């Protein structure tokens, strides 16, 4: 009898430990590589939520959105960022996912950014178009990142997949490699219209130029993955684009996601705190300047929302009736 009681107590203790991360308000969030928009945003969100609520969050650097979904599925993370391209791929079991991922491993909380992601070159480069990349050496962010998944689709649509040499870098390393001539091109990232820090740094001494994606390729990429969009860039975003002209770039959007194991109260507190302290977030990074516009606007209608996040968005008047709430 004592053995049975002991086993029962041990089981209860184990179950309480499994739930303790959310119940005690401790949420570990995955970010992408250092220097990327998602890394800055998740770090800022973690800091503001820790400072203005009873929740305690921490962050963990990963290779990007796809790995974060896997780490949530394995229980190593309770949330983080992922890209809309990753959400669609995960639901469908498309590469880099080997099988469909249950939606409870990536319940949406809110969107925070749309990235315009053109291939960029130094302004002095003789590369004028995507077609000119044939035979060249291109740098991309880590292979598992959402950005690289988007650019792989673009290269495929242009028929360039087997015609370019690709190496992988962190964002800051990639711009340095392009400046030093070790690669011919890298990826630009304009978050809600603002260039990421790596672009600002390289343009202090080396102006860059964005390559223009054709509308036909944009449509082809969208057909491959509905999570990939297209955004136009102007002279206001990139000085080498002539006044009055535009450049079409592939686009991916970033969303914060939680595991279903995160309690409704914790998810509600996280989202509510972020929405109520937008000015604090803006003080950390300009990436939050358009936060209220994209919080619901960039989310994927076919992926459920965490109930706690849905409650906070509804209270803030940001809810879209086409959205789905997990478990309801």
PDB file of C-alpha atoms in Angstrom:
ATOM      1  CA  UNK A   1       0.000   0.000   0.000  1.00  0.00           C
ATOM      2  CA  UNK A   2       2.835   2.393   0.894  1.00  0.00           C
ATOM      3  CA  UNK A   3       4.402   1.747  -2.509  1.00  0.00           C
ATOM      4  CA  UNK A   4       1.126   2.627  -4.255  1.00  0.00           C
ATOM      5  CA  UNK A   5       0.789   5.840  -2.261  1.00  0.00           C
ATOM      6  CA  UNK A   6       4.408   6.745  -2.978  1.00  0.00           C
ATOM      7  CA  UNK A   7       3.932   6.145  -6.697  1.00  0.00           C
ATOM      8  CA  UNK A   8       0.772   8.252  -6.683  1.00  0.00           C
ATOM      9  CA  UNK A   9       2.556  11.103  -4.917  1.00  0.00           C
ATOM     10  CA  UNK A  10       5.455  10.879  -7.338  1.00  0.00           C
ATOM     11  CA  UNK A  11       3.076  11.005 -10.300  1.00  0.00           C
ATOM     12  CA  UNK A  12       1.293  14.047  -8.872  1.00  0.00           C
ATOM     13  CA  UNK A  13       4.631  15.788  -8.346  1.00  0.00           C
ATOM     14  CA  UNK A  14       5.726  15.011 -11.901  1.00  0.00           C
ATOM     15  CA  UNK A  15       2.469  16.331 -13.337  1.00  0.00           C
ATOM     16  CA  UNK A  16       2.726  19.515 -11.280  1.00  0.00           C
ATOM     17  CA  UNK A  17       6.260  20.072 -12.600  1.00  0.00           C
ATOM     18  CA  UNK A  18       5.051  19.709 -16.182  1.00  0.00           C
ATOM     19  CA  UNK A  19       2.507  22.469 -15.647  1.00  0.00           C
ATOM     20  CA  UNK A  20       4.656  24.657 -13.424  1.00  0.00           C
ATOM     21  CA  UNK A  21       6.331  26.637 -16.205  1.00  0.00           C
ATOM     22  CA  UNK A  22       3.060  28.256 -17.207  1.00  0.00           C
ATOM     23  CA  UNK A  23       1.357  28.143 -13.811  1.00  0.00           C
ATOM     24  CA  UNK A  24       4.214  30.057 -12.186  1.00  0.00           C
ATOM     25  CA  UNK A  25       4.333  32.588 -14.996  1.00  0.00           C
ATOM     26  CA  UNK A  26       7.695  31.498 -16.433  1.00  0.00           C
ATOM     27  CA  UNK A  27       7.680  31.487 -20.225  1.00  0.00           C
ATOM     28  CA  UNK A  28      10.783  30.830 -22.319  1.00  0.00           C
ATOM     29  CA  UNK A  29      10.561  32.481 -25.734  1.00  0.00           C
ATOM     30  CA  UNK A  30      12.569  31.581 -28.816  1.00  0.00           C
ATOM     31  CA  UNK A  31      14.183  34.286 -30.948  1.00  0.00           C
ATOM     32  CA  UNK A  32      16.111  34.180 -34.203  1.00  0.00           C
ATOM     33  CA  UNK A  33      19.778  34.972 -34.705  1.00  0.00           C
ATOM     34  CA  UNK A  34      21.371  38.002 -33.059  1.00  0.00           C
ATOM     35  CA  UNK A  35      20.876  41.193 -35.051  1.00  0.00           C
ATOM     36  CA  UNK A  36      17.619  40.129 -36.709  1.00  0.00           C
ATOM     37  CA  UNK A  37      14.327  41.961 -36.197  1.00  0.00           C
ATOM     38  CA  UNK A  38      12.752  39.049 -34.364  1.00  0.00           C
ATOM     39  CA  UNK A  39      15.632  38.905 -31.904  1.00  0.00           C
ATOM     40  CA  UNK A  40      15.279  42.597 -31.079  1.00  0.00           C
ATOM     41  CA  UNK A  41      11.477  42.370 -30.854  1.00  0.00           C
ATOM     42  CA  UNK A  42      11.294  39.273 -28.638  1.00  0.00           C
ATOM     43  CA  UNK A  43      13.996  40.622 -26.323  1.00  0.00           C
ATOM     44  CA  UNK A  44      12.074  43.901 -26.052  1.00  0.00           C
ATOM     45  CA  UNK A  45       8.757  42.164 -25.402  1.00  0.00           C
ATOM     46  CA  UNK A  46      10.348  39.976 -22.742  1.00  0.00           C
ATOM     47  CA  UNK A  47      11.859  43.005 -21.010  1.00  0.00           C
ATOM     48  CA  UNK A  48       8.666  45.073 -21.050  1.00  0.00           C
ATOM     49  CA  UNK A  49       6.473  42.196 -19.875  1.00  0.00           C
ATOM     50  CA  UNK A  50       8.901  41.390 -17.048  1.00  0.00           C
ATOM     51  CA  UNK A  51       8.949  45.029 -15.961  1.00  0.00           C
ATOM     52  CA  UNK A  52       5.207  45.620 -16.070  1.00  0.00           C
ATOM     53  CA  UNK A  53       3.542  42.378 -14.991  1.00  0.00           C
ATOM     54  CA  UNK A  54       3.895  39.438 -12.635  1.00  0.00           C
ATOM     55  CA  UNK A  55       5.014  37.211 -15.510  1.00  0.00           C
ATOM     56  CA  UNK A  56       8.619  36.144 -15.753  1.00  0.00           C
ATOM     57  CA  UNK A  57       9.921  35.433 -19.236  1.00  0.00           C
ATOM     58  CA  UNK A  58      13.292  34.496 -20.645  1.00  0.00           C
ATOM     59  CA  UNK A  59      14.627  34.207 -24.191  1.00  0.00           C
ATOM     60  CA  UNK A  60      16.593  31.594 -26.085  1.00  0.00           C
ATOM     61  CA  UNK A  61      18.397  32.227 -29.377  1.00  0.00           C
ATOM     62  CA  UNK A  62      17.635  29.741 -32.165  1.00  0.00           C
ATOM     63  CA  UNK A  63      18.151  29.463 -35.902  1.00  0.00           C
ATOM     64  CA  UNK A  64      14.672  30.790 -36.605  1.00  0.00           C
ATOM     65  CA  UNK A  65      10.940  30.228 -36.805  1.00  0.00           C
ATOM     66  CA  UNK A  66      10.938  26.599 -37.921  1.00  0.00           C
ATOM     67  CA  UNK A  67      13.243  25.493 -35.103  1.00  0.00           C
ATOM     68  CA  UNK A  68      11.135  27.429 -32.595  1.00  0.00           C
ATOM     69  CA  UNK A  69       8.026  25.488 -33.612  1.00  0.00           C
ATOM     70  CA  UNK A  70       9.946  22.225 -33.161  1.00  0.00           C
ATOM     71  CA  UNK A  71      11.241  23.356 -29.761  1.00  0.00           C
ATOM     72  CA  UNK A  72       7.721  24.261 -28.637  1.00  0.00           C
ATOM     73  CA  UNK A  73       6.540  20.853 -29.818  1.00  0.00           C
ATOM     74  CA  UNK A  74       9.303  19.159 -27.815  1.00  0.00           C
ATOM     75  CA  UNK A  75       8.523  21.225 -24.717  1.00  0.00           C
ATOM     76  CA  UNK A  76      11.878  23.044 -24.683  1.00  0.00           C
ATOM     77  CA  UNK A  77      10.163  26.382 -25.326  1.00  0.00           C
ATOM     78  CA  UNK A  78       6.760  27.711 -24.349  1.00  0.00           C
ATOM     79  CA  UNK A  79       6.585  30.313 -27.076  1.00  0.00           C
ATOM     80  CA  UNK A  80       8.510  32.566 -29.387  1.00  0.00           C
ATOM     81  CA  UNK A  81       8.383  34.056 -32.826  1.00  0.00           C
ATOM     82  CA  UNK A  82       7.716  32.378 -36.114  1.00  0.00           C
ATOM     83  CA  UNK A  83       7.038  33.491 -39.653  1.00  0.00           C
ATOM     84  CA  UNK A  84       3.774  33.209 -41.522  1.00  0.00           C
ATOM     85  CA  UNK A  85       5.607  31.028 -44.055  1.00  0.00           C
ATOM     86  CA  UNK A  86       6.523  28.658 -41.211  1.00  0.00           C
ATOM     87  CA  UNK A  87       2.949  28.466 -39.916  1.00  0.00           C
ATOM     88  CA  UNK A  88       1.674  27.397 -43.328  1.00  0.00           C
ATOM     89  CA  UNK A  89       4.513  24.911 -43.842  1.00  0.00           C
ATOM     90  CA  UNK A  90       4.073  23.440 -40.365  1.00  0.00           C
ATOM     91  CA  UNK A  91       0.322  22.944 -40.769  1.00  0.00           C
ATOM     92  CA  UNK A  92       0.870  21.213 -44.102  1.00  0.00           C
ATOM     93  CA  UNK A  93       3.947  19.216 -43.122  1.00  0.00           C
ATOM     94  CA  UNK A  94       5.899  20.931 -45.911  1.00  0.00           C
ATOM     95  CA  UNK A  95       9.689  21.351 -45.851  1.00  0.00           C
ATOM     96  CA  UNK A  96      11.509  21.952 -43.598  1.00  0.00           C
ATOM     97  CA  UNK A  97       8.872  20.083 -41.559  1.00  0.00           C
ATOM     98  CA  UNK A  98       8.807  16.341 -42.068  1.00  0.00           C
ATOM     99  CA  UNK A  99       5.232  15.954 -40.805  1.00  0.00           C
ATOM    100  CA  UNK A 100       2.267  18.193 -40.032  1.00  0.00           C
ATOM    101  CA  UNK A 101       2.650  19.974 -36.687  1.00  0.00           C
ATOM    102  CA  UNK A 102      -0.406  20.082 -34.371  1.00  0.00           C
ATOM    103  CA  UNK A 103      -1.752  23.652 -34.142  1.00  0.00           C
ATOM    104  CA  UNK A 104      -1.513  23.551 -30.335  1.00  0.00           C
ATOM    105  CA  UNK A 105       2.268  23.843 -30.741  1.00  0.00           C
ATOM    106  CA  UNK A 106       1.994  27.232 -32.477  1.00  0.00           C
ATOM    107  CA  UNK A 107      -1.087  29.078 -31.297  1.00  0.00           C
ATOM    108  CA  UNK A 108      -1.008  32.682 -32.468  1.00  0.00           C
ATOM    109  CA  UNK A 109      -0.827  35.586 -30.028  1.00  0.00           C
ATOM    110  CA  UNK A 110      -0.256  38.643 -32.242  1.00  0.00           C
ATOM    111  CA  UNK A 111       1.755  39.801 -35.223  1.00  0.00           C
ATOM    112  CA  UNK A 112       4.587  42.276 -34.877  1.00  0.00           C
ATOM    113  CA  UNK A 113       6.136  42.878 -38.274  1.00  0.00           C
ATOM    114  CA  UNK A 114       6.077  42.452 -42.001  1.00  0.00           C
ATOM    115  CA  UNK A 115       9.535  42.064 -43.466  1.00  0.00           C
ATOM    116  CA  UNK A 116      10.240  43.123 -47.035  1.00  0.00           C
ATOM    117  CA  UNK A 117      13.094  40.800 -48.035  1.00  0.00           C
ATOM    118  CA  UNK A 118      14.799  41.826 -51.275  1.00  0.00           C
ATOM    119  CA  UNK A 119      18.122  40.444 -52.368  1.00  0.00           C
ATOM    120  CA  UNK A 120      20.565  43.340 -51.979  1.00  0.00           C
ATOM    121  CA  UNK A 121      23.953  44.089 -53.527  1.00  0.00           C
ATOM    122  CA  UNK A 122      26.463  46.873 -53.116  1.00  0.00           C
ATOM    123  CA  UNK A 123      25.478  49.825 -55.275  1.00  0.00           C
ATOM    124  CA  UNK A 124      28.785  49.428 -57.137  1.00  0.00           C
ATOM    125  CA  UNK A 125      27.907  45.819 -58.136  1.00  0.00           C
ATOM    126  CA  UNK A 126      27.290  44.873 -61.761  1.00  0.00           C
ATOM    127  CA  UNK A 127      24.325  42.732 -60.639  1.00  0.00           C
ATOM    128  CA  UNK A 128      21.192  44.546 -61.820  1.00  0.00           C
ATOM    129  CA  UNK A 129      18.488  41.873 -61.578  1.00  0.00           C
ATOM    130  CA  UNK A 130      17.692  38.499 -60.050  1.00  0.00           C
ATOM    131  CA  UNK A 131      18.622  36.887 -63.363  1.00  0.00           C
ATOM    132  CA  UNK A 132      22.138  38.329 -62.971  1.00  0.00           C
ATOM    133  CA  UNK A 133      22.622  36.227 -59.811  1.00  0.00           C
ATOM    134  CA  UNK A 134      23.295  33.143 -61.933  1.00  0.00           C
ATOM    135  CA  UNK A 135      26.788  31.862 -61.194  1.00  0.00           C
ATOM    136  CA  UNK A 136      27.206  34.219 -58.223  1.00  0.00           C
ATOM    137  CA  UNK A 137      27.895  33.674 -54.527  1.00  0.00           C
ATOM    138  CA  UNK A 138      24.907  34.551 -52.340  1.00  0.00           C
ATOM    139  CA  UNK A 139      24.671  34.817 -48.570  1.00  0.00           C
ATOM    140  CA  UNK A 140      21.499  33.889 -46.690  1.00  0.00           C
ATOM    141  CA  UNK A 141      20.605  33.829 -42.980  1.00  0.00           C
ATOM    142  CA  UNK A 142      20.798  30.447 -41.151  1.00  0.00           C
ATOM    143  CA  UNK A 143      19.340  27.615 -43.217  1.00  0.00           C
ATOM    144  CA  UNK A 144      16.403  27.010 -40.851  1.00  0.00           C
ATOM    145  CA  UNK A 145      15.351  30.676 -40.757  1.00  0.00           C
ATOM    146  CA  UNK A 146      12.039  31.923 -42.147  1.00  0.00           C
ATOM    147  CA  UNK A 147      13.840  34.451 -44.353  1.00  0.00           C
ATOM    148  CA  UNK A 148      15.896  31.758 -46.028  1.00  0.00           C
ATOM    149  CA  UNK A 149      12.753  29.697 -46.633  1.00  0.00           C
ATOM    150  CA  UNK A 150      11.222  32.704 -48.423  1.00  0.00           C
ATOM    151  CA  UNK A 151      14.311  33.363 -50.552  1.00  0.00           C
ATOM    152  CA  UNK A 152      14.600  29.691 -51.474  1.00  0.00           C
ATOM    153  CA  UNK A 153      11.118  29.948 -53.001  1.00  0.00           C
ATOM    154  CA  UNK A 154      12.122  33.089 -54.891  1.00  0.00           C
ATOM    155  CA  UNK A 155      15.285  31.449 -56.247  1.00  0.00           C
ATOM    156  CA  UNK A 156      13.220  28.402 -57.247  1.00  0.00           C
ATOM    157  CA  UNK A 157      10.681  30.572 -59.067  1.00  0.00           C
ATOM    158  CA  UNK A 158      13.531  32.228 -60.981  1.00  0.00           C
ATOM    159  CA  UNK A 159      15.086  28.840 -61.812  1.00  0.00           C
ATOM    160  CA  UNK A 160      18.251  29.767 -59.920  1.00  0.00           C
ATOM    161  CA  UNK A 161      18.314  27.121 -57.182  1.00  0.00           C
ATOM    162  CA  UNK A 162      21.097  25.055 -58.736  1.00  0.00           C
ATOM    163  CA  UNK A 163      22.790  28.021 -60.416  1.00  0.00           C
ATOM    164  CA  UNK A 164      24.036  29.947 -57.377  1.00  0.00           C
ATOM    165  CA  UNK A 165      26.458  29.206 -54.553  1.00  0.00           C
ATOM    166  CA  UNK A 166      24.925  29.793 -51.118  1.00  0.00           C
ATOM    167  CA  UNK A 167      26.579  30.274 -47.733  1.00  0.00           C
ATOM    168  CA  UNK A 168      24.790  30.992 -44.457  1.00  0.00           C
ATOM    169  CA  UNK A 169      25.546  33.814 -42.030  1.00  0.00           C
ATOM    170  CA  UNK A 170      24.028  35.665 -39.126  1.00  0.00           C
ATOM    171  CA  UNK A 171      22.608  39.008 -40.261  1.00  0.00           C
ATOM    172  CA  UNK A 172      25.548  41.078 -39.096  1.00  0.00           C
ATOM    173  CA  UNK A 173      28.100  38.606 -40.507  1.00  0.00           C
ATOM    174  CA  UNK A 174      26.294  38.529 -43.858  1.00  0.00           C
ATOM    175  CA  UNK A 175      26.480  42.281 -44.413  1.00  0.00           C
ATOM    176  CA  UNK A 176      30.147  42.269 -43.407  1.00  0.00           C
ATOM    177  CA  UNK A 177      30.856  39.448 -45.872  1.00  0.00           C
ATOM    178  CA  UNK A 178      29.161  41.400 -48.677  1.00  0.00           C
ATOM    179  CA  UNK A 179      31.046  44.577 -47.809  1.00  0.00           C
ATOM    180  CA  UNK A 180      34.330  42.639 -47.806  1.00  0.00           C
ATOM    181  CA  UNK A 181      33.583  41.054 -51.189  1.00  0.00           C
ATOM    182  CA  UNK A 182      33.381  37.481 -49.894  1.00  0.00           C
ATOM    183  CA  UNK A 183      29.845  37.182 -51.277  1.00  0.00           C
ATOM    184  CA  UNK A 184      28.121  39.008 -54.130  1.00  0.00           C
ATOM    185  CA  UNK A 185      24.725  39.489 -52.517  1.00  0.00           C
ATOM    186  CA  UNK A 186      22.843  39.107 -49.262  1.00  0.00           C
ATOM    187  CA  UNK A 187      19.271  39.679 -48.084  1.00  0.00           C
ATOM    188  CA  UNK A 188      17.864  43.042 -47.137  1.00  0.00           C
ATOM    189  CA  UNK A 189      15.312  43.202 -44.353  1.00  0.00           C
ATOM    190  CA  UNK A 190      12.953  46.145 -43.999  1.00  0.00           C
ATOM    191  CA  UNK A 191      10.790  45.683 -40.928  1.00  0.00           C
ATOM    192  CA  UNK A 192       7.520  47.579 -41.299  1.00  0.00           C
ATOM    193  CA  UNK A 193       9.449  49.763 -43.741  1.00  0.00           C
ATOM    194  CA  UNK A 194      12.476  50.334 -41.502  1.00  0.00           C
ATOM    195  CA  UNK A 195      15.871  48.824 -42.449  1.00  0.00           C
ATOM    196  CA  UNK A 196      17.398  46.537 -39.850  1.00  0.00           C
ATOM    197  CA  UNK A 197      20.539  47.642 -38.037  1.00  0.00           C
ATOM    198  CA  UNK A 198      22.889  45.710 -40.335  1.00  0.00           C
ATOM    199  CA  UNK A 199      21.693  47.695 -43.346  1.00  0.00           C
ATOM    200  CA  UNK A 200      22.081  50.983 -41.517  1.00  0.00           C
ATOM    201  CA  UNK A 201      25.633  50.058 -40.529  1.00  0.00           C
ATOM    202  CA  UNK A 202      26.777  48.971 -43.984  1.00  0.00           C
ATOM    203  CA  UNK A 203      25.181  51.980 -45.683  1.00  0.00           C
ATOM    204  CA  UNK A 204      27.250  54.319 -43.541  1.00  0.00           C
ATOM    205  CA  UNK A 205      30.126  53.520 -45.907  1.00  0.00           C
ATOM    206  CA  UNK A 206      28.710  51.316 -48.684  1.00  0.00           C
ATOM    207  CA  UNK A 207      25.320  52.143 -50.245  1.00  0.00           C
ATOM    208  CA  UNK A 208      23.305  49.076 -51.201  1.00  0.00           C
ATOM    209  CA  UNK A 209      20.812  48.438 -53.974  1.00  0.00           C
ATOM    210  CA  UNK A 210      17.652  46.290 -53.808  1.00  0.00           C
ATOM    211  CA  UNK A 211      16.879  43.936 -56.682  1.00  0.00           C
ATOM    212  CA  UNK A 212      13.373  44.182 -58.131  1.00  0.00           C
ATOM    213  CA  UNK A 213      11.261  40.994 -58.098  1.00  0.00           C
ATOM    214  CA  UNK A 214       8.868  40.564 -61.013  1.00  0.00           C
ATOM    215  CA  UNK A 215       5.129  40.410 -60.367  1.00  0.00           C
ATOM    216  CA  UNK A 216       5.010  37.027 -62.119  1.00  0.00           C
ATOM    217  CA  UNK A 217       7.540  35.584 -59.672  1.00  0.00           C
ATOM    218  CA  UNK A 218       5.670  37.165 -56.749  1.00  0.00           C
ATOM    219  CA  UNK A 219       2.499  35.367 -57.858  1.00  0.00           C
ATOM    220  CA  UNK A 220       4.375  32.090 -58.335  1.00  0.00           C
ATOM    221  CA  UNK A 221       5.879  32.288 -54.845  1.00  0.00           C
ATOM    222  CA  UNK A 222       2.472  33.102 -53.329  1.00  0.00           C
ATOM    223  CA  UNK A 223       1.054  30.008 -55.014  1.00  0.00           C
ATOM    224  CA  UNK A 224       3.850  27.904 -53.485  1.00  0.00           C
ATOM    225  CA  UNK A 225       3.133  29.230 -49.980  1.00  0.00           C
ATOM    226  CA  UNK A 226       0.206  31.540 -49.089  1.00  0.00           C
ATOM    227  CA  UNK A 227       2.194  32.752 -46.078  1.00  0.00           C
ATOM    228  CA  UNK A 228       4.574  34.640 -48.372  1.00  0.00           C
ATOM    229  CA  UNK A 229       3.503  38.057 -49.585  1.00  0.00           C
ATOM    230  CA  UNK A 230       5.050  40.930 -51.510  1.00  0.00           C
ATOM    231  CA  UNK A 231       5.777  44.507 -50.445  1.00  0.00           C
ATOM    232  CA  UNK A 232       6.949  47.554 -52.357  1.00  0.00           C
ATOM    233  CA  UNK A 233       9.922  49.615 -51.270  1.00  0.00           C
ATOM    234  CA  UNK A 234      10.490  53.236 -52.198  1.00  0.00           C
ATOM    235  CA  UNK A 235      13.206  55.864 -51.951  1.00  0.00           C
ATOM    236  CA  UNK A 236      12.057  56.513 -48.378  1.00  0.00           C
ATOM    237  CA  UNK A 237      13.189  53.015 -47.368  1.00  0.00           C
ATOM    238  CA  UNK A 238      16.239  52.642 -49.626  1.00  0.00           C
ATOM    239  CA  UNK A 239      18.066  55.734 -50.884  1.00  0.00           C
ATOM    240  CA  UNK A 240      19.285  54.058 -54.095  1.00  0.00           C
ATOM    241  CA  UNK A 241      15.720  53.568 -55.332  1.00  0.00           C
ATOM    242  CA  UNK A 242      15.063  56.602 -57.548  1.00  0.00           C
ATOM    243  CA  UNK A 243      12.397  59.060 -56.406  1.00  0.00           C
ATOM    244  CA  UNK A 244       9.001  58.030 -57.753  1.00  0.00           C
ATOM    245  CA  UNK A 245      10.047  54.429 -58.471  1.00  0.00           C
ATOM    246  CA  UNK A 246       9.372  51.274 -56.482  1.00  0.00           C
ATOM    247  CA  UNK A 247      11.009  47.897 -55.952  1.00  0.00           C
ATOM    248  CA  UNK A 248       8.903  44.790 -55.377  1.00  0.00           C
ATOM    249  CA  UNK A 249      10.256  42.479 -52.663  1.00  0.00           C
ATOM    250  CA  UNK A 250       9.143  39.140 -51.247  1.00  0.00           C
ATOM    251  CA  UNK A 251       7.691  39.485 -47.756  1.00  0.00           C
ATOM    252  CA  UNK A 252       7.208  37.390 -44.656  1.00  0.00           C
ATOM    253  CA  UNK A 253       5.399  38.411 -41.488  1.00  0.00           C
ATOM    254  CA  UNK A 254       6.386  37.663 -37.908  1.00  0.00           C
ATOM    255  CA  UNK A 255       3.982  36.478 -35.236  1.00  0.00           C
ATOM    256  CA  UNK A 256       4.358  35.579 -31.583  1.00  0.00           C
ATOM    257  CA  UNK A 257       3.109  32.067 -30.824  1.00  0.00           C
ATOM    258  CA  UNK A 258       2.517  30.077 -27.641  1.00  0.00           C
ATOM    259  CA  UNK A 259       2.133  26.444 -26.740  1.00  0.00           C
ATOM    260  CA  UNK A 260      -1.356  25.410 -25.632  1.00  0.00           C
ATOM    261  CA  UNK A 261       0.314  24.456 -22.336  1.00  0.00           C
ATOM    262  CA  UNK A 262       0.795  28.142 -21.525  1.00  0.00           C
ATOM    263  CA  UNK A 263      -2.139  29.029 -19.273  1.00  0.00           C
ATOM    264  CA  UNK A 264      -4.887  31.294 -20.533  1.00  0.00           C
ATOM    265  CA  UNK A 265      -4.096  33.806 -17.780  1.00  0.00           C
ATOM    266  CA  UNK A 266      -0.402  33.941 -18.687  1.00  0.00           C
ATOM    267  CA  UNK A 267      -1.025  34.382 -22.413  1.00  0.00           C
ATOM    268  CA  UNK A 268      -3.640  37.049 -21.656  1.00  0.00           C
ATOM    269  CA  UNK A 269      -1.252  38.925 -19.355  1.00  0.00           C
ATOM    270  CA  UNK A 270       1.574  38.789 -21.907  1.00  0.00           C
ATOM    271  CA  UNK A 271      -0.517  40.141 -24.784  1.00  0.00           C
ATOM    272  CA  UNK A 272      -2.389  42.696 -22.677  1.00  0.00           C
ATOM    273  CA  UNK A 273       0.869  44.022 -21.212  1.00  0.00           C
ATOM    274  CA  UNK A 274       2.441  44.356 -24.671  1.00  0.00           C
ATOM    275  CA  UNK A 275      -0.596  46.206 -26.034  1.00  0.00           C
ATOM    276  CA  UNK A 276      -0.773  48.545 -23.040  1.00  0.00           C
ATOM    277  CA  UNK A 277       2.942  49.422 -23.145  1.00  0.00           C
ATOM    278  CA  UNK A 278       3.476  50.109 -26.827  1.00  0.00           C
ATOM    279  CA  UNK A 279       5.214  53.399 -26.017  1.00  0.00           C
ATOM    280  CA  UNK A 280       7.740  51.523 -23.862  1.00  0.00           C
ATOM    281  CA  UNK A 281       8.331  49.129 -26.759  1.00  0.00           C
ATOM    282  CA  UNK A 282       8.740  52.014 -29.213  1.00  0.00           C
ATOM    283  CA  UNK A 283      11.331  53.524 -26.897  1.00  0.00           C
ATOM    284  CA  UNK A 284      13.385  50.329 -27.293  1.00  0.00           C
ATOM    285  CA  UNK A 285      13.031  49.899 -31.047  1.00  0.00           C
ATOM    286  CA  UNK A 286      11.472  51.646 -34.045  1.00  0.00           C
ATOM    287  CA  UNK A 287      10.270  48.213 -35.140  1.00  0.00           C
ATOM    288  CA  UNK A 288       7.257  48.817 -32.877  1.00  0.00           C
ATOM    289  CA  UNK A 289       6.191  52.062 -34.575  1.00  0.00           C
ATOM    290  CA  UNK A 290       3.573  50.192 -36.641  1.00  0.00           C
ATOM    291  CA  UNK A 291       2.815  47.586 -33.968  1.00  0.00           C
ATOM    292  CA  UNK A 292      -0.882  48.369 -33.544  1.00  0.00           C
ATOM    293  CA  UNK A 293      -1.382  48.154 -37.327  1.00  0.00           C
ATOM    294  CA  UNK A 294       0.159  44.703 -37.672  1.00  0.00           C
ATOM    295  CA  UNK A 295      -0.797  43.096 -34.332  1.00  0.00           C
ATOM    296  CA  UNK A 296      -3.811  41.436 -35.951  1.00  0.00           C
ATOM    297  CA  UNK A 297      -3.369  42.440 -39.584  1.00  0.00           C
ATOM    298  CA  UNK A 298      -0.564  40.036 -40.474  1.00  0.00           C
ATOM    299  CA  UNK A 299      -1.855  36.927 -38.681  1.00  0.00           C
ATOM    300  CA  UNK A 300      -2.913  33.769 -40.527  1.00  0.00           C
ATOM    301  CA  UNK A 301      -6.649  33.094 -40.488  1.00  0.00           C
ATOM    302  CA  UNK A 302      -6.259  29.313 -40.734  1.00  0.00           C
ATOM    303  CA  UNK A 303      -4.064  29.017 -37.613  1.00  0.00           C
ATOM    304  CA  UNK A 304      -5.870  29.132 -34.229  1.00  0.00           C
ATOM    305  CA  UNK A 305      -5.161  31.764 -31.583  1.00  0.00           C
ATOM    306  CA  UNK A 306      -4.346  31.039 -27.973  1.00  0.00           C
ATOM    307  CA  UNK A 307      -7.547  31.709 -25.941  1.00  0.00           C
ATOM    308  CA  UNK A 308      -5.725  34.124 -23.630  1.00  0.00           C
ATOM    309  CA  UNK A 309      -4.330  36.079 -26.564  1.00  0.00           C
ATOM    310  CA  UNK A 310      -7.731  36.144 -28.243  1.00  0.00           C
ATOM    311  CA  UNK A 311      -9.280  37.628 -25.092  1.00  0.00           C
ATOM    312  CA  UNK A 312      -6.677  40.416 -24.955  1.00  0.00           C
ATOM    313  CA  UNK A 313      -7.057  41.226 -28.674  1.00  0.00           C
ATOM    314  CA  UNK A 314     -10.839  41.308 -28.343  1.00  0.00           C
ATOM    315  CA  UNK A 315     -10.651  43.713 -25.406  1.00  0.00           C
ATOM    316  CA  UNK A 316      -8.306  45.948 -27.394  1.00  0.00           C
ATOM    317  CA  UNK A 317     -10.689  46.042 -30.363  1.00  0.00           C
ATOM    318  CA  UNK A 318      -8.182  44.281 -32.620  1.00  0.00           C
ATOM    319  CA  UNK A 319     -10.011  41.010 -33.151  1.00  0.00           C
ATOM    320  CA  UNK A 320     -10.933  39.777 -36.630  1.00  0.00           C
ATOM    321  CA  UNK A 321     -14.106  37.677 -36.674  1.00  0.00           C
ATOM    322  CA  UNK A 322     -12.501  35.366 -39.236  1.00  0.00           C
ATOM    323  CA  UNK A 323      -9.898  34.300 -36.662  1.00  0.00           C
ATOM    324  CA  UNK A 324     -10.138  30.943 -34.897  1.00  0.00           C
ATOM    325  CA  UNK A 325      -9.770  30.443 -31.129  1.00  0.00           C
ATOM    326  CA  UNK A 326      -8.160  27.179 -30.054  1.00  0.00           C
ATOM    327  CA  UNK A 327     -10.575  24.834 -28.312  1.00  0.00           C
ATOM    328  CA  UNK A 328     -13.684  26.815 -29.257  1.00  0.00           C
TER     329      UNK A 328
END
